[in-house]
XYZ file of C-alpha atoms in Angstrom:
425
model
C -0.161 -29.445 3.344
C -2.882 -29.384 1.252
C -5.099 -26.880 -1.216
C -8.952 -27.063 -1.857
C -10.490 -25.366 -4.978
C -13.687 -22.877 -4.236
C -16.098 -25.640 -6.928
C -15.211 -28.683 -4.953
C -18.128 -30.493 -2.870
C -17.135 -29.460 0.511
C -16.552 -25.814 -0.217
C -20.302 -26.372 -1.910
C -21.383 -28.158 1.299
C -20.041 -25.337 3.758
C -21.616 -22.706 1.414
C -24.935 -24.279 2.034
C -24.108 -24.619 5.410
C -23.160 -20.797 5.615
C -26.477 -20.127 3.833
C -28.566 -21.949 6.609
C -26.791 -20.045 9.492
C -27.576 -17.075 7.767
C -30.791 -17.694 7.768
C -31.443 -18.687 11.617
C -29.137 -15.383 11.913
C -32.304 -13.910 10.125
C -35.195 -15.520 12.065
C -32.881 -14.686 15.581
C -33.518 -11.080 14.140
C -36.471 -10.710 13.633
C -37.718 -12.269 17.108
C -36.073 -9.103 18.586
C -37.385 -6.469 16.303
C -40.745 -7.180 18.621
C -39.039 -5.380 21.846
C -36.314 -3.311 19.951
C -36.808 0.303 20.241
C -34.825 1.016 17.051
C -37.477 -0.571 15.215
C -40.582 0.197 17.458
C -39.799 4.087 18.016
C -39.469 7.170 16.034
C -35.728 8.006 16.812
C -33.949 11.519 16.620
C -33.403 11.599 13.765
C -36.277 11.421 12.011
C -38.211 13.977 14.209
C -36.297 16.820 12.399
C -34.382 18.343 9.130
C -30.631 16.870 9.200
C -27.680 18.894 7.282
C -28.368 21.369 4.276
C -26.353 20.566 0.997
C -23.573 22.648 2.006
C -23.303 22.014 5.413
C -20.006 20.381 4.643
C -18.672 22.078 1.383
C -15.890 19.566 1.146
C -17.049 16.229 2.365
C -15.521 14.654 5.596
C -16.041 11.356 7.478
C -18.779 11.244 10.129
C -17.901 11.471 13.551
C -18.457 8.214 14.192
C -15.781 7.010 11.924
C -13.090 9.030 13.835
C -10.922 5.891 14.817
C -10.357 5.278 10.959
C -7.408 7.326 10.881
C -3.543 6.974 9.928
C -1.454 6.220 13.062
C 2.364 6.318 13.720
C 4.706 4.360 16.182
C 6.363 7.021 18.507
C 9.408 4.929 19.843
C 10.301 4.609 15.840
C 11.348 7.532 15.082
C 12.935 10.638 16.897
C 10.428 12.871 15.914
C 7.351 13.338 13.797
C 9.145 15.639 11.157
C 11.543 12.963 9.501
C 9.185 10.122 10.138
C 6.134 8.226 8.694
C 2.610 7.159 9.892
C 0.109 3.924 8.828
C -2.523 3.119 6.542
C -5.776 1.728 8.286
C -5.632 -1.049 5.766
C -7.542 -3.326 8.924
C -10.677 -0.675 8.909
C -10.517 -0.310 4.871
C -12.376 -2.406 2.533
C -12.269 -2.483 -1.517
C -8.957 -1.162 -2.423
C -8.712 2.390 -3.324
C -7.639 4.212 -0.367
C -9.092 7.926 0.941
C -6.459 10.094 0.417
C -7.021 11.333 3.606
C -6.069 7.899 4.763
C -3.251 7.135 2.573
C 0.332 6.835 5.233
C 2.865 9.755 5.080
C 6.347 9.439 4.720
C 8.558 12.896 5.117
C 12.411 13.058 5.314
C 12.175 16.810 6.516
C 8.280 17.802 7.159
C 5.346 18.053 4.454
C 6.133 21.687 2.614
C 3.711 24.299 1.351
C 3.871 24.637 -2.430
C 1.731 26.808 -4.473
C 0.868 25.699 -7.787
C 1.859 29.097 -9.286
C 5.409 28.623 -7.834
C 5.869 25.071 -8.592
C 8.459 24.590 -11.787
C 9.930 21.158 -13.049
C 13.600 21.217 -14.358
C 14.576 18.912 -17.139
C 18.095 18.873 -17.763
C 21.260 16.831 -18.028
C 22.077 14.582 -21.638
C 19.282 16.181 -23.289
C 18.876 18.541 -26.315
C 17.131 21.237 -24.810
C 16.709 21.410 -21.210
C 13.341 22.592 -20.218
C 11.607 24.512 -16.898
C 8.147 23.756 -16.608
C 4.926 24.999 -14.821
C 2.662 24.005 -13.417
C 0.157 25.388 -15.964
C 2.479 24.126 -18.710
C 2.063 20.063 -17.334
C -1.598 20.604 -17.134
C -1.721 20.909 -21.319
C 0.211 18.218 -21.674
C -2.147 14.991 -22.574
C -2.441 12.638 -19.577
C -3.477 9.048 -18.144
C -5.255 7.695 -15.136
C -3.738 4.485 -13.398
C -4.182 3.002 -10.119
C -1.092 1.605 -8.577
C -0.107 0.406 -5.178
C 2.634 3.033 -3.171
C 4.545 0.699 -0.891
C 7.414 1.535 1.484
C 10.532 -0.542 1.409
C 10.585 -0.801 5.092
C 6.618 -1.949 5.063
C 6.677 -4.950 7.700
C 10.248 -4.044 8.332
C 10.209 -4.057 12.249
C 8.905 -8.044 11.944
C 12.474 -9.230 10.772
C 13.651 -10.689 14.125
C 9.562 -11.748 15.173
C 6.004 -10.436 15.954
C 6.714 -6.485 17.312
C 3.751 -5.056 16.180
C 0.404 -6.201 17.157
C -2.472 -4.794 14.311
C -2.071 -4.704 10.563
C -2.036 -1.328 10.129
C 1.483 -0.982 12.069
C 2.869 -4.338 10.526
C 1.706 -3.392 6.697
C 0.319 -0.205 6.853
C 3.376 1.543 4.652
C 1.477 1.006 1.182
C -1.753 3.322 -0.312
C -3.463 2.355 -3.419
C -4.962 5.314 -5.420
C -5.782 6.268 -9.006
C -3.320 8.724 -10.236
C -3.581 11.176 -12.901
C -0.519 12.687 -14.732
C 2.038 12.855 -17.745
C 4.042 9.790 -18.641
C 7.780 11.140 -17.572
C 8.754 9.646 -21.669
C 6.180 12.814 -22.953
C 8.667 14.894 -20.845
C 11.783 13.827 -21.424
C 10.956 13.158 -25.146
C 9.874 16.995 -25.474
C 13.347 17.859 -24.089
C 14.919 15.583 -26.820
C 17.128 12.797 -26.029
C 19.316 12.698 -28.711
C 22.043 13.877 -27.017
C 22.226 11.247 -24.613
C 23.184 8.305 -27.504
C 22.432 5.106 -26.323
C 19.585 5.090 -24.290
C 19.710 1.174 -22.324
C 22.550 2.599 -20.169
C 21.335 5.956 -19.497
C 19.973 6.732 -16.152
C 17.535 9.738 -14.666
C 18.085 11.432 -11.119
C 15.265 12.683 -9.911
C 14.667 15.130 -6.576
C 12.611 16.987 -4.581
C 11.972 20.541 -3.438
C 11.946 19.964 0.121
C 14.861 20.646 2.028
C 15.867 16.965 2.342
C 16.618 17.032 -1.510
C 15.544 13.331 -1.696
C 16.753 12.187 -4.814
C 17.164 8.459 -6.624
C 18.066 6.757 -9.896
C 15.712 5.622 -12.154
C 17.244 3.418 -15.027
C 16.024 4.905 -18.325
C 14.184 1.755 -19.357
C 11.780 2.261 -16.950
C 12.024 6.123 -16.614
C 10.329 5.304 -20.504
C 8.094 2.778 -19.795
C 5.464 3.722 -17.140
C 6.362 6.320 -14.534
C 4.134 9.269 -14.070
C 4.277 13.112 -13.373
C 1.371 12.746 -11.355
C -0.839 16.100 -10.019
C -4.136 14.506 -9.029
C -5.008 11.511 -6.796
C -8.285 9.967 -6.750
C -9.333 12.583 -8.747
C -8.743 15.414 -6.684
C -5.370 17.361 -6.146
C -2.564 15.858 -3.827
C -2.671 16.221 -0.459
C -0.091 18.477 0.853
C 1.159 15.395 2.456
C 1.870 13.134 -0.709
C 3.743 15.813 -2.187
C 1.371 18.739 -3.875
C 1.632 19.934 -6.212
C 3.419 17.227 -8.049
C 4.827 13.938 -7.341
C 6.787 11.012 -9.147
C 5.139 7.676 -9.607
C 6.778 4.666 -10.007
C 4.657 1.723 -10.392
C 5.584 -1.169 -8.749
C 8.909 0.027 -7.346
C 9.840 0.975 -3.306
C 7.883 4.303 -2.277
C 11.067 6.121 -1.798
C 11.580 6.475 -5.337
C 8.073 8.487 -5.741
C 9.762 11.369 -4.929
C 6.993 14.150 -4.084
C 7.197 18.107 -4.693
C 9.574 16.665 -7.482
C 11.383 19.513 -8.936
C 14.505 17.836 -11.585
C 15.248 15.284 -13.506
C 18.724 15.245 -14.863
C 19.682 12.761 -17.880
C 22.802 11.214 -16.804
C 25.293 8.408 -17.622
C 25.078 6.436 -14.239
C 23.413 6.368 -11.227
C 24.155 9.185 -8.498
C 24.685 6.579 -6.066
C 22.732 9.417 -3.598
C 22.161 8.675 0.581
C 18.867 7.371 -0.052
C 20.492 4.520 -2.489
C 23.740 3.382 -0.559
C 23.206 3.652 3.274
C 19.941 3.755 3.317
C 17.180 1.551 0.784
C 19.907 -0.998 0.608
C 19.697 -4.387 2.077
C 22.139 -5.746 4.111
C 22.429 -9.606 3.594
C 23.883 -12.503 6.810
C 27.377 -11.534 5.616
C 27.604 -7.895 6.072
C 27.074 -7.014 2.481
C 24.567 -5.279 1.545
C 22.606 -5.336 -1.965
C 21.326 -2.711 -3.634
C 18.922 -1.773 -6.308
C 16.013 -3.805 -5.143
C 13.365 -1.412 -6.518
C 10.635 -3.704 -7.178
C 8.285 -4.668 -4.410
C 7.554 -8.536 -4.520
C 4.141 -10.391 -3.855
C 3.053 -9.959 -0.739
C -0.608 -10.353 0.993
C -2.062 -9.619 4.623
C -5.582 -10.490 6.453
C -6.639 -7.295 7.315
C -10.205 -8.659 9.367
C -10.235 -10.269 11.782
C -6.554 -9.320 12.971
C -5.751 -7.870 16.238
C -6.916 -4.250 15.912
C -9.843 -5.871 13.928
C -11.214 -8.884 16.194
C -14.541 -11.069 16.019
C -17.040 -9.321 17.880
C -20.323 -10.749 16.920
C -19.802 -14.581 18.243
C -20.216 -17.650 16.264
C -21.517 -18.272 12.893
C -20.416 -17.013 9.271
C -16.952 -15.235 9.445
C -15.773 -13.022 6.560
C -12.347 -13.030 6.749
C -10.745 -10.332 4.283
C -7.572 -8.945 3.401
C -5.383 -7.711 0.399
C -2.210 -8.653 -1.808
C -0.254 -7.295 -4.653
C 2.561 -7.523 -6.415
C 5.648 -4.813 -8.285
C 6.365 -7.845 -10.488
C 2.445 -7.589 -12.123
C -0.925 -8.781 -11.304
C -2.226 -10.916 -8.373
C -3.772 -14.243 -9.972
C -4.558 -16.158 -6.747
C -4.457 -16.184 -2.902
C -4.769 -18.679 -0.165
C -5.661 -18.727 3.367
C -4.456 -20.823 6.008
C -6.583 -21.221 9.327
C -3.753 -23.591 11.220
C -0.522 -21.734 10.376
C 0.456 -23.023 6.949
C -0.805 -26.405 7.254
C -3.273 -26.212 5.088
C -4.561 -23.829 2.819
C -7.708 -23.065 1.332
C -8.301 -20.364 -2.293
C -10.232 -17.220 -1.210
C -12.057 -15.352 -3.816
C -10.617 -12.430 -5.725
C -13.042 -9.196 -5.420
C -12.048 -8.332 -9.141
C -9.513 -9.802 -11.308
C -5.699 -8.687 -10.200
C -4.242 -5.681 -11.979
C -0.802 -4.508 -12.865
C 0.824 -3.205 -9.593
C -2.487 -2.674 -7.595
C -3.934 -3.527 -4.953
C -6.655 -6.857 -4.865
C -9.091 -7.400 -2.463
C -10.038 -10.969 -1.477
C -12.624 -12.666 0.791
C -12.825 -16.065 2.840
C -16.456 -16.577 3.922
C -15.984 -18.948 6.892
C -18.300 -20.614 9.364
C -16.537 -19.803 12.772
C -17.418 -21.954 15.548
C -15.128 -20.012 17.974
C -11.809 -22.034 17.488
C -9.080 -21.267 17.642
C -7.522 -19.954 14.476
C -3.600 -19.145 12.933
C -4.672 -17.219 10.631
C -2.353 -16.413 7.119
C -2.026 -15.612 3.670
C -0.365 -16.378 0.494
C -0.216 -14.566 -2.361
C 0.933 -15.951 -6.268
C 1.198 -13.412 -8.810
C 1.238 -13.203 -12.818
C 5.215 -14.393 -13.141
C 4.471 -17.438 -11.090
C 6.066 -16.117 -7.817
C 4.866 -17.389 -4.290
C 4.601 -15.562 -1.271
C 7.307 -17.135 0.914
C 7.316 -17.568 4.610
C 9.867 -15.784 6.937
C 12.059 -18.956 7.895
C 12.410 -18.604 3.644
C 13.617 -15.019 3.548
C 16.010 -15.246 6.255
C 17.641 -18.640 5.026
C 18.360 -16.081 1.476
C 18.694 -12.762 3.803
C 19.837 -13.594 6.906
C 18.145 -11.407 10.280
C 20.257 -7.749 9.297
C 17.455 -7.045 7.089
C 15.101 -3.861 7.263
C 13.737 -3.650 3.394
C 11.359 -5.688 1.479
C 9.912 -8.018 4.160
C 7.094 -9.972 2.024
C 6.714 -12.814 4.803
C 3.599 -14.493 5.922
C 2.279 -12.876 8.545
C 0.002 -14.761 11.090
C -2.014 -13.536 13.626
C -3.259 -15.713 16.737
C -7.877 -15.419 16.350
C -8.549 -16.451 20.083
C -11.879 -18.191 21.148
C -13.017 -14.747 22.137
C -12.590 -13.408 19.055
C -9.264 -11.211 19.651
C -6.354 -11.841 17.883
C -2.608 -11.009 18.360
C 0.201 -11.125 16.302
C 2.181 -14.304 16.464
C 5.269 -15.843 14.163
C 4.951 -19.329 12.690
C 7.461 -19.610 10.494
C-alpha cells in the first residue's frame, strides 16, 4: 500500500498531462462547432420572451432536473408512513443540500403543525417550568450552523455485502444544511437549573408531537454544549417533512435524536431508557449483546461520481471523480482515494477546509483511459481517526449489526463507464 502527496512530481506530471487533454478536448470542439446547429442556428429560445419574474413565485427546479429527487427502497419497509427515503448525494455537488432534497425519516407520517399552535414544554428538575411559543422562540437571540443529519442505519443494509447498487440508497440517510435556532442551554437556563444540583449526571428527554412520541436522552453535557432549537433551514422555514415548525439538532450525533415537531424536554436524573434507545438504535455485537449509547456518528466518506447511478458517459480523457466525508467526532482534515480496491491510495483535494460536524466536498481529477477501476475512499478526521474497512468493523462488531456502518465502500467503474457496487474488504 502506498500514499502520494498532491506536490509530488508525478501528480505535477499528470496535471500537465490533464492540461494537454484538455486542450485537444478543446480543439476536438471547436472542429464541430462548424456543422453544429446549436452553434450555427437561432434556437427556440431565443426567438421569443421566456418566463416573467413571477412566473414561479417560489422557485422550483427545471424540468429537466426531475430525476434529482429523494428515492426510497419499497421492499424495506412495510409502508411509506413509518419509513424513510434517500438523499441524491450521487447528483449533488458542494455540500449544502436543497431542502427539498434532504431524505425523510417518519416513525408515524410527516404532521401538519401551525406555527400559532406549536408550544415547547420545559419541565422536569428545573426551577420554573416553562411553555413556549412559537412567537416567544423567535425573540430569543439565535445562531446559524451547518451540520451534517445522518441516520444511524445510513449504509446499514451493506453489513452482510453489496445490496444496494447507487450511492444514494447505500449513503443517502445524511443531509447537510445550515440551521438557524436557539442553543437548547438559552432554554433550559431561562427555566433555571438550580433545582437539578449537580449538573454532569443530569440527563434531558426530549419528544415529539407526532403520534409516535419519539423521544431520547440527551446527557446534559451536551444538551449544554451545542444542540439547537432549530426553526429555519437554509434560511427558509422547515419543510413539513423535517419537522416544522421546530426541530432538535444535535450535531454530530445519530439523526434519531433530532427529534422534529419537538414539543418537551424534561430535566431528569437518568436516561428514560425509551423504545427508540433499547430495542431499537442499539447495536447488537457477535455475541448477542448489544451496546448502546453510540450517539456519535464516526468518519465516514463515499464517491458519489462516477458510482453506479452516476457512470462515465463521456469516454476517455480527464475524469473528475468526487464525493464527500465527515465526521460526529469534528472536522475532516484529509481523504484518500483508491482506484484498485485499497491497494493504493492517492490524497484528493478538499473543496474548503473541513468543519465541525459538516459535510466536505473533495475532488480527484483523473486521466481515465477506460480501465478498469475499484474505486474507494478514506476519510481521517481532526482526532486522528481512520476510516476503516468492513473486514475491520466486523472483526470489532461481528455481522448482527444494523447501526453505524462507516465501511469503505467500493464500487466496480467498468470499461464502459458503468459501475456497480462491489465489496472488497
Amino acid at each position: 500500500m502506498s500514499t502520494s502527496n498532491p506536490s509530488d512530481p508525478g501528480r505535477r506530471g499528470f496535471l500537465k498531462g490533464a492540461a494537454a487533454v484538455t486542450a485537444g478536448a478543446a480543439t476536438a470542439g471547436a472542429a464541430r462547432a462548424a456543422d453544429d446547429p446549436l452553434i450555427t442556428e437561432v434556437q427556440p429560445w431565443a426567438q421569443s420572451f421566456g418566463d416573467g419574474v413571477d412566473a414561479t413565485p417560489y422557485g422550483m427546479p427545471i424540468e429537466y432536473e426531475s430525476d434529482v429527487v429523494r428515492r426510497n427502497v419499497e421492499w424495506l419497509t412495510a409502508d411509506t408512513i413509518s419509513s424513510i427515503n434517500f438523499t441524491p448525494i450521487h447528483a449533488l455537488d458542494g455540500t449544502i443540500t436543497p431542502q427539498g432534497c434532504a431524505f425523510e425519516r417518519h416513525h408515524s407520517g410527516a404532521i401538519d403543525l401551525p406555527k400559532e399552535d406549536y408550544r415547547l414544554m420545559i419541565n422536569g428538575l428545573v426551577d420554573t417550568p416553562l411553555v413556549f411559543t412559537y412567537a416567544d422562540l423567535e425573540r430569543f437571540p439565535r445562531e446559524n450552523h451547518v451540520y451534517f443529519c445522518e441516520c444511524a442505519a445510513n449504509t446499514g443494509m451493506e453489513w452482510a455485502g453489496a445490496q444496494l447498487n447507487g450511492a444514494q440508497f447505500t449513503h443517502g440517510m445524511i443531509h447537510n444544511m445550515e440551521y438557524s435556532g436557539i442553543p437548547l442551554r438559552t432554554l433550559l437556563n431561562e427555566a433555571g437549573l438550580d433545582a437539578a444540583g449537580d449538573l454532569a449526571d443530569k440527563w434531558v428527554f426530549v419528544e415529539g408531537a407526532d403520534a409516535s412520541s419519539n423521544g431520547r436522552s440527551i446527557p446534559m453535557v451536551k444538551a449544554l454544549d451545542d444542540v439547537l432549537v432549530a426553526f429555519k433551514a437554509n434560511g427558509e422555514a422547515l419543510r413539513k417533512e423535517h419537522g416544522y415548525p421546530v426541530r432538535l439538532v444535535v450535531p454530530g450525533w445519530e439523526g434519531n435524536m433530532w427529534v422534529k415537531w419537538l414539543r418537551r424536554v424534561e430535566v431528569m436524573d437518568g436516561p428514560v431508557e425509551s423504545r427508540e434507545e433499547t430495542s431499537k438504535y442499539t447495536d447488537v455485537l457477535e455475541d448477542g449483546t448489544a451496546r448502546k449509547w453510540t450517539w456519535e456518528m464516526d468518519a465516514k466518506s463515499v464517491v458519489t461520481s462516477p458510482s453506479p447511478q452516476a457512470p462515465i458517459t463521456h469516454g476517455k480523457g480527464p475524469l473528475v471523480i468526487t464525493g464527500l466525508a465527515w465526521s460526529g467526532r469534528g472536522s475532516i482534515t484529509r481523504v484518500d482515494v483508491s482506484l484498485d480496491g485499497g491497494k493504493n491510495w492517492q490524497e484528493a483535494r478538499l473543496a474548503a477546509p473541513g468543519t465541525d460536524k459538516a459535510l466536505t466536498r473533495f475532488y480527484l481529477d483523473h486521466d481515465w483511459q477506460g480501465e478498469e477501476m475499484l474505486l474507494q475512499s478514506r476519510a481521517h478526521d481532526s482526532t486522528g481517526y481512520v476510516q476503516p474497512t468492513k473486514n475491520q468493523l466486523r472483526e470489532m462488531r461481528g455481522l448482527n449489526s444494523i447501526y453505524h456502518n462507516n465501511g469503505i465502500q467500493t464500487w466496480w467503474v467498468r470499461e464502459t463507464g458503468e459501475a456497480e457496487n462491489v465489496e472488497v474488504s
